[in-house]
Amino acid sequence: MTKNGDKKGGATLIDHETGREHRLPIVGGTMGPRALDVQGLYGKTGLFTYDPGFTSTAACRSAITYIDGEAGLLLHRGYRIEDLAENCKFTEVCYLLLNGELPDKEQHEDFEHAITYHTMLHEQMRDFYRGFRRDSHPMAIMVGVVGAMSAFYHDSTDISDPEQREVAQHRLIAKIPTIAAMAYRYSMGRPFMYPRNDLGYAGNFLYMTFGMPTEPYEPDLVLARAMNRIFILHADHEQNASTSTVRTAGSSGANPYACISAGIASLWGPAHGGANEAVLNMLREIGDKSRIPEFIARAKDRDDPFRLMGFGHRVYKNFDPRAVVLRGSAHEVLDVLGRRNDPLLALALELEKIALEDEYFVERKLFPNVDFYSGIILEAMGFPTSMFTVLFAVARTVGWVSQWNEMMEGGALRISRPRQIFEGYEEREFIPMSRR
Ligand code: SDX
């Protein structure tokens, strides 16, 4: 099959109401499902397509991430996520997602230097934090402060200038951990910690989060490695809800900081990036192993909106390869921190065991997903539950900016403008208040 269509000439749509036949091209890419090209459908047929949730819709062409849900395969620019998570620094994967190739030593050093020297925030941005209540959800702070970056970095908001786009991408990747750590420090009433240029990306984040100005702090190497792996495993994931939000925002020509702020807002939802926080809240609600069967029963009950947080996936109908890698890290972190017998974490491992043996979950291939294990690791590392989705946003920022830039480089921008099936009133006569 060619990129722009089948050798056999596409597909024929027969509208049995009108009897008219319409030929539609079938297009495809390097691998994955072919697609019916319906770009001209409405003009030719007067028909829309209907696909709420877009589960059967390819919204764009992309070369960044490929997922095969049945095979449990996740590739970033052709490389398996397992290989990247086991062998790379997060900044190597950032370079790969942004540029399409893994960096050589010199390229990585140059990239890491560029990121390191963008980690500080404009000093005046610190004042934004004081506008939030101390008990604000840190995701609310992330949405606000990242959006406000466009008020401070005007010299990197011209989306038509590749150099300005690159600076904006570097600033976002570099500053998002600083903004996240500051959100945590503010909620704890602790002083902000400036980034350190001698630490790597993951270690610097741990330092800014858990370090104290009163004494030296060196990040634990095992925890820094786990953090690095969590960042890699959450970096990008094709056209998920938050990435699609970033692309939709970017399609109007909005500046990159506003687009990433929109992505953070979408990620916050418990069905998406908020699932890791929801996992821990669910475990606290279950409370004891004896209550697991009750919650498993609720998860199966179609009349009960309760879902088993951290299980299932819109695309992976087998296992989530990221969860497989993270499961290993979860056990490693629990052992290093001596928290395997922590009641909440022991409950999580028991829930995993029971769910994996339960026919309802096995039949529907509802395996633990990336959020299940990231929730366990972050809890063990001492992050408050409210920070879990913030960490997901820190990691996913590189994916969002890579996908945004790919759209910017893809030629003329076409604003996203889905249509609808209208079910409201037909036109009717206006009735003035005096006659109602
Ligand atoms: C992420 O898109 C991405 O790539 C997202 C993400 C990323 O990296 O960006 O991977 C990150 O968001 C991972 C998902 C995190 N969300 C959760 O853990 C929340 C709990 N999961 C569910 O909300 C759910 O699994 C979804 C939203 C993730 C997927 O929902 P779907 O597409 O409706 O799931 P499905 O079509 O596979 O469901 C099949 C059946 C249905 O029941 P039946 O109609 O067959 O009777 O399984 C049921 C669903 O009701 N089901 C669940 C369930 N998930 C699906 N039942 C109980 N508990 C669950 N968690």
XYZ file of C-alpha atoms and ligand atoms in Angstrom:
496
model
C 0.000 0.000 0.000
C 1.250 3.484 -0.769
C 1.177 6.411 1.656
C -1.558 8.059 -0.355
C -3.784 5.108 -1.126
C -4.404 1.480 -1.879
C -3.234 -0.048 -5.132
C -6.796 -1.372 -5.464
C -8.376 2.086 -5.556
C -9.877 2.568 -2.124
C -13.405 1.751 -1.017
C -16.933 2.287 -2.307
C -19.605 3.760 -0.059
C -23.179 2.997 -1.068
C -25.823 5.243 0.437
C -28.833 2.922 0.334
C -31.163 5.826 1.049
C -30.183 7.608 -2.161
C -28.716 4.637 -4.028
C -25.641 6.762 -4.792
C -22.182 5.218 -4.746
C -19.101 7.146 -3.629
C -15.488 6.082 -4.122
C -13.271 6.970 -1.141
C -9.474 6.623 -1.107
C -7.815 4.423 1.507
C -4.576 5.830 2.861
C -1.934 4.506 5.181
C 1.505 4.983 6.667
C 4.529 2.875 7.539
C 2.515 0.404 9.625
C -0.759 0.149 11.521
C -4.378 0.224 10.310
C -5.226 1.746 6.921
C -7.608 4.701 6.971
C -10.602 5.664 4.908
C -9.785 9.179 3.720
C -13.039 11.040 4.420
C -11.640 14.559 4.015
C -13.929 15.228 1.079
C -16.850 13.106 2.290
C -19.252 15.885 3.282
C -18.620 17.825 0.092
C -19.192 14.722 -2.070
C -22.018 13.050 -0.142
C -23.526 15.524 2.334
C -22.698 12.935 5.006
C -20.668 13.379 8.213
C -18.856 10.539 9.932
C -19.907 9.836 13.518
C -17.238 8.651 15.965
C -17.657 9.968 19.545
C -14.355 9.533 21.417
C -12.607 9.217 18.032
C -11.759 5.556 18.695
C -11.915 4.782 14.964
C -10.531 8.095 13.734
C -7.000 9.050 12.704
C -6.849 12.783 13.417
C -3.409 13.390 11.929
C -0.306 11.860 10.427
C 2.576 11.438 12.876
C 5.995 9.770 12.970
C 6.662 10.074 16.688
C 4.937 7.198 18.537
C 3.379 3.961 17.344
C 1.137 1.786 19.518
C -0.137 -1.696 18.700
C -2.734 -2.299 21.418
C -3.236 -5.972 20.583
C 0.498 -6.722 20.582
C 1.268 -4.564 23.621
C 3.805 -2.668 21.483
C 4.925 0.941 22.037
C 7.597 2.461 19.787
C 9.093 5.950 19.969
C 10.608 6.824 16.579
C 10.906 3.044 15.983
C 12.565 2.139 19.301
C 10.759 -0.148 21.787
C 9.796 1.577 25.009
C 11.347 -1.276 26.996
C 14.768 -0.630 25.416
C 14.535 3.117 25.972
C 13.396 2.757 29.602
C 16.168 0.281 30.412
C 19.044 2.094 28.669
C 18.422 5.837 28.304
C 18.456 9.029 30.287
C 15.186 10.935 29.997
C 16.971 13.725 28.124
C 18.087 11.196 25.462
C 14.435 10.236 24.929
C 13.477 13.922 24.834
C 16.034 14.467 22.062
C 14.697 11.405 20.208
C 11.061 12.538 20.384
C 11.930 16.085 19.310
C 14.451 15.296 16.566
C 13.585 11.788 15.367
C 16.987 10.206 16.125
C 18.809 9.172 19.295
C 21.596 11.683 20.041
C 25.278 10.849 19.891
C 27.390 11.827 22.907
C 28.081 15.370 21.706
C 24.495 15.989 20.619
C 23.231 14.765 23.987
C 25.680 16.954 25.900
C 24.627 20.023 23.901
C 20.931 19.225 24.402
C 21.343 18.513 28.127
C 23.235 21.825 28.494
C 20.431 23.703 26.729
C 17.841 22.130 29.025
C 19.918 22.640 32.189
C 20.372 26.336 31.479
C 16.650 26.879 31.023
C 15.562 25.263 34.330
C 15.259 28.535 36.249
C 12.000 30.501 36.186
C 11.714 34.273 35.722
C 12.023 35.435 39.340
C 8.743 37.342 39.157
C 6.835 34.116 38.319
C 7.388 33.004 41.889
C 4.762 35.590 42.874
C 2.044 33.641 41.031
C 2.210 30.933 43.673
C 1.145 33.352 46.408
C -2.119 33.883 44.552
C -3.097 30.269 45.242
C -4.439 28.857 48.513
C -1.873 26.603 50.183
C -4.306 23.694 49.829
C -4.843 24.260 46.089
C -4.560 21.130 43.983
C -1.086 21.362 42.398
C -2.588 20.636 38.965
C -4.517 23.921 39.293
C -1.184 25.655 39.882
C 0.392 23.859 36.906
C -2.400 24.944 34.557
C -2.093 28.540 35.766
C 1.673 28.955 35.922
C 2.419 27.162 32.637
C -0.219 29.247 30.863
C 1.338 32.359 32.420
C 4.703 31.498 30.841
C 3.339 33.117 27.672
C 3.259 36.386 29.639
C 6.982 36.164 30.344
C 8.572 34.536 27.332
C 7.294 36.663 24.454
C 10.528 36.063 22.555
C 9.476 32.433 21.942
C 5.804 32.716 20.993
C 6.129 33.297 17.220
C 5.063 29.837 16.051
C 6.183 30.547 12.480
C 9.809 30.924 13.600
C 11.569 27.531 13.997
C 14.178 29.048 16.306
C 11.541 30.525 18.606
C 9.674 27.210 18.554
C 12.846 25.406 19.616
C 13.478 27.834 22.483
C 9.871 27.431 23.642
C 10.214 23.643 23.554
C 13.434 23.753 25.562
C 11.952 26.213 28.063
C 8.864 24.040 28.588
C 10.818 20.789 29.020
C 13.341 22.484 31.315
C 11.002 24.561 33.458
C 8.129 22.130 33.975
C 10.005 20.191 36.738
C 10.876 23.498 38.449
C 7.241 24.651 38.308
C 6.063 21.249 39.583
C 8.538 21.136 42.469
C 7.593 24.710 43.429
C 3.905 23.705 43.495
C 4.750 20.975 45.986
C 6.989 23.222 48.114
C 4.295 25.905 48.208
C 1.674 23.401 49.406
C 4.052 22.355 52.207
C 4.952 25.904 53.223
C 8.585 25.192 52.411
C 11.002 27.565 50.636
C 11.460 27.090 46.892
C 14.706 25.347 45.937
C 16.567 26.722 42.939
C 17.596 24.095 40.377
C 21.164 22.786 40.476
C 23.132 22.648 37.220
C 25.275 19.757 38.441
C 22.317 17.356 38.682
C 20.572 15.410 35.920
C 16.938 15.982 35.027
C 15.416 13.409 37.402
C 17.857 14.048 40.250
C 17.351 17.808 39.963
C 13.601 17.328 40.249
C 14.020 15.222 43.412
C 16.406 17.866 44.799
C 13.986 20.752 44.111
C 11.148 18.715 45.631
C 12.681 17.107 48.699
C 15.926 19.070 49.314
C 16.286 21.590 52.140
C 18.314 24.853 52.174
C 19.542 23.959 55.634
C 21.493 20.854 54.746
C 23.065 19.070 51.782
C 20.762 16.764 49.767
C 21.979 14.252 47.222
C 19.221 12.332 45.398
C 19.186 8.583 46.093
C 20.481 6.895 42.928
C 17.812 4.158 42.938
C 15.034 6.720 43.342
C 16.563 8.952 40.665
C 16.691 5.936 38.325
C 13.068 5.122 39.107
C 12.118 8.769 38.493
C 14.056 8.747 35.216
C 12.203 5.588 34.157
C 8.806 7.023 35.140
C 9.524 10.112 33.044
C 10.530 7.990 30.022
C 7.490 5.704 30.325
C 5.099 8.650 30.439
C 6.821 10.803 27.793
C 4.497 10.341 24.840
C 1.629 8.110 23.839
C 0.277 8.884 20.371
C -2.965 10.891 20.124
C -4.302 10.432 23.680
C -6.809 12.882 25.131
C -4.288 15.466 26.381
C -2.096 15.297 23.273
C -5.167 15.716 21.084
C -6.076 18.720 23.240
C -2.637 20.244 22.631
C -2.959 19.677 18.889
C -6.467 21.152 18.823
C -5.312 24.227 20.753
C -2.280 24.551 18.495
C -4.399 24.264 15.335
C -5.781 27.749 16.037
C -2.248 29.185 16.185
C -2.229 29.560 19.973
C 1.227 29.954 21.510
C 2.985 26.808 22.794
C 2.697 27.721 26.486
C -1.093 28.106 26.191
C -1.281 24.791 24.304
C 0.670 22.886 26.954
C -1.477 24.461 29.678
C -4.528 23.064 27.836
C -2.872 19.644 27.724
C -2.271 19.765 31.484
C -5.927 20.587 32.046
C -7.023 17.564 29.997
C -4.528 15.222 31.646
C -6.006 16.095 35.061
C -9.107 13.960 34.462
C -9.310 10.677 36.472
C -9.968 8.656 33.295
C -6.655 9.898 31.872
C -3.595 11.167 33.718
C -5.504 11.625 36.961
C -5.809 7.845 37.213
C -2.625 7.432 39.262
C -4.019 9.761 41.927
C -7.367 7.959 41.628
C -5.608 4.606 42.190
C -4.342 5.681 45.603
C -7.653 7.291 46.532
C -9.347 4.000 45.572
C -6.883 1.961 47.658
C -7.587 4.204 50.658
C -11.335 3.714 50.099
C -10.891 -0.080 49.913
C -8.819 0.167 53.083
C -8.392 -3.545 53.745
C -7.787 -6.720 51.712
C -11.058 -8.126 53.039
C -12.959 -5.456 51.084
C -11.335 -6.153 47.704
C -14.108 -8.571 46.578
C -16.722 -5.863 47.295
C -14.945 -3.379 45.025
C -14.254 -5.977 42.326
C -18.001 -6.704 42.312
C -18.787 -2.988 42.008
C -16.324 -2.671 39.106
C -18.219 -5.441 37.275
C -21.664 -3.968 37.953
C -22.840 -2.144 34.829
C -25.222 -0.092 36.979
C -22.387 1.069 39.216
C -20.213 3.865 37.711
C -17.255 2.619 39.787
C -14.259 1.602 37.707
C -11.147 -0.122 39.030
C -8.704 2.754 38.742
C -5.395 1.790 37.162
C -6.890 -1.036 35.124
C -7.824 -1.115 31.477
C -6.867 1.064 28.559
C -8.564 2.643 25.563
C -5.939 1.222 23.173
C -4.085 -1.628 24.862
C -6.372 -4.635 24.659
C -3.583 -6.787 25.928
C -0.969 -5.524 28.378
C 0.477 -1.990 28.595
C 4.219 -2.478 27.952
C 4.966 0.514 30.153
C 3.180 -1.172 33.052
C 5.371 -4.254 32.610
C 8.536 -2.140 32.994
C 7.071 -0.073 35.839
C 5.977 -3.200 37.712
C 9.663 -4.111 37.989
C 10.538 -0.618 39.199
C 7.696 -0.704 41.733
C 9.043 -3.844 43.375
C 12.603 -2.433 43.287
C 11.555 0.839 44.949
C 9.431 -0.949 47.567
C 12.403 -3.144 48.479
C 14.911 -0.268 48.547
C 12.610 1.791 50.737
C 11.583 -1.207 52.807
C 7.894 -0.473 52.184
C 6.755 -3.774 50.664
C 4.701 -4.441 53.791
C 3.240 -0.944 53.862
C -0.518 -1.682 54.267
C -1.618 0.474 51.308
C 1.043 -0.900 48.981
C 0.499 -4.493 50.113
C -3.194 -3.914 49.384
C -2.284 -2.734 45.857
C -0.279 -5.898 45.173
C -3.147 -8.061 46.476
C -5.627 -6.175 44.272
C -3.328 -6.714 41.274
C -3.175 -10.448 42.014
C -6.939 -10.858 42.399
C -7.839 -8.753 39.352
C -5.377 -10.640 37.153
C -7.107 -13.907 38.070
C -10.689 -12.637 37.806
C -12.551 -13.782 34.681
C -14.271 -10.395 34.137
C -10.899 -8.633 33.890
C -9.121 -11.433 32.064
C -11.958 -11.766 29.516
C -11.933 -8.019 28.863
C -8.140 -7.869 29.002
C -8.274 -5.209 31.701
C -4.692 -5.419 32.893
C -2.988 -2.989 35.266
C -1.939 0.067 33.274
C 0.901 2.531 33.658
C -1.011 4.529 36.246
C -1.465 1.575 38.585
C 2.258 1.062 39.099
C 3.274 4.724 38.915
C 0.808 5.362 41.749
C 2.475 2.677 43.868
C 6.012 3.962 43.172
C 5.183 7.620 43.824
C 3.400 6.745 47.061
C 6.431 4.723 48.161
C 8.774 7.608 47.232
C 6.824 9.937 49.517
C 5.015 12.122 47.007
C 1.580 13.283 48.179
C -1.187 11.748 46.056
C -2.119 15.159 44.676
C 1.339 15.365 43.042
C 0.980 12.137 41.031
C -0.693 13.666 37.982
C 1.709 16.603 38.200
C 4.563 14.143 37.655
C 2.706 12.678 34.702
C 2.469 16.219 33.263
C 6.203 16.770 33.838
C 6.975 13.656 31.804
C 4.343 14.191 29.102
C 5.426 17.771 28.345
C 8.107 16.526 25.940
C 5.483 14.440 24.122
C 3.100 17.356 23.919
C 5.734 19.771 22.563
C 7.040 17.142 20.098
C 3.549 16.504 18.732
C 2.812 20.249 18.671
C 6.018 20.982 16.772
C 5.342 18.136 14.322
C 2.009 19.808 13.571
C 3.694 23.227 13.179
C 6.245 21.739 10.754
C 3.543 19.896 8.809
C 2.689 22.748 6.484
C -0.378 24.992 6.517
C -2.257 24.779 9.828
C -5.850 23.569 9.547
C -7.949 24.589 12.532
C -9.673 21.603 14.157
C -13.396 21.947 13.656
C -15.435 18.758 14.212
C -19.137 18.817 13.336
C -22.105 17.163 15.136
C -25.342 15.257 14.809
C -27.922 17.826 15.894
C -30.753 16.543 18.119
C -32.270 19.809 19.321
C -35.408 21.749 18.321
C -36.098 22.586 14.712
C -36.649 26.312 14.003
C -39.609 27.688 15.950
C -41.358 31.071 16.389
C -39.973 33.364 19.122
C -42.453 33.991 21.965
C -41.982 37.282 23.870
C -41.986 37.166 27.664
C -45.506 38.730 27.824
C -46.949 35.691 26.022
C -45.021 32.868 27.827
C -4.075 6.702 30.613
O -4.991 7.188 25.831
C -3.869 7.013 26.429
O -2.875 6.641 25.855
C -3.900 7.330 27.883
C -2.621 6.983 28.630
C -1.468 7.847 28.174
O -0.319 7.454 28.375
O -1.746 8.976 27.700
O -2.262 5.623 28.426
C -2.776 7.194 30.128
O -4.990 7.475 30.622
C -4.222 5.247 31.019
C -5.684 4.908 31.496
C -5.832 5.403 32.916
N -7.244 5.349 33.321
C -7.618 4.497 34.308
O -6.888 3.662 34.862
C -9.078 4.689 34.725
C -9.735 3.299 34.793
N -9.823 2.801 33.416
C -11.118 2.963 32.743
O -11.647 4.248 32.968
C -11.037 2.524 31.296
O -10.325 1.367 31.245
C -10.492 3.455 30.239
C -11.154 4.806 30.269
C -9.027 3.627 30.379
C -10.789 2.796 28.909
O -12.207 2.753 28.814
P -12.884 1.959 27.612
O -12.236 2.316 26.322
O -14.366 2.111 27.738
O -12.509 0.464 27.971
P -12.976 -0.740 27.152
O -13.715 -0.346 25.901
O -11.774 -1.612 26.985
O -14.043 -1.456 28.117
C -14.382 -2.801 27.846
C -15.201 -3.282 29.019
C -16.422 -2.424 29.319
O -17.356 -3.272 29.939
P -18.480 -4.054 29.013
O -19.200 -2.946 28.277
O -17.662 -4.953 28.097
O -19.339 -4.801 29.990
O -14.400 -3.216 30.205
C -15.038 -2.368 31.148
C -15.953 -1.452 30.368
O -17.018 -1.016 31.191
N -13.955 -1.624 31.824
C -13.772 -1.631 33.151
C -12.626 -0.864 33.365
N -12.150 -0.415 32.199
C -12.988 -0.884 31.244
N -14.484 -2.193 34.176
C -14.001 -1.995 35.414
N -12.874 -1.264 35.712
C -12.181 -0.693 34.708
N -11.061 0.022 34.997
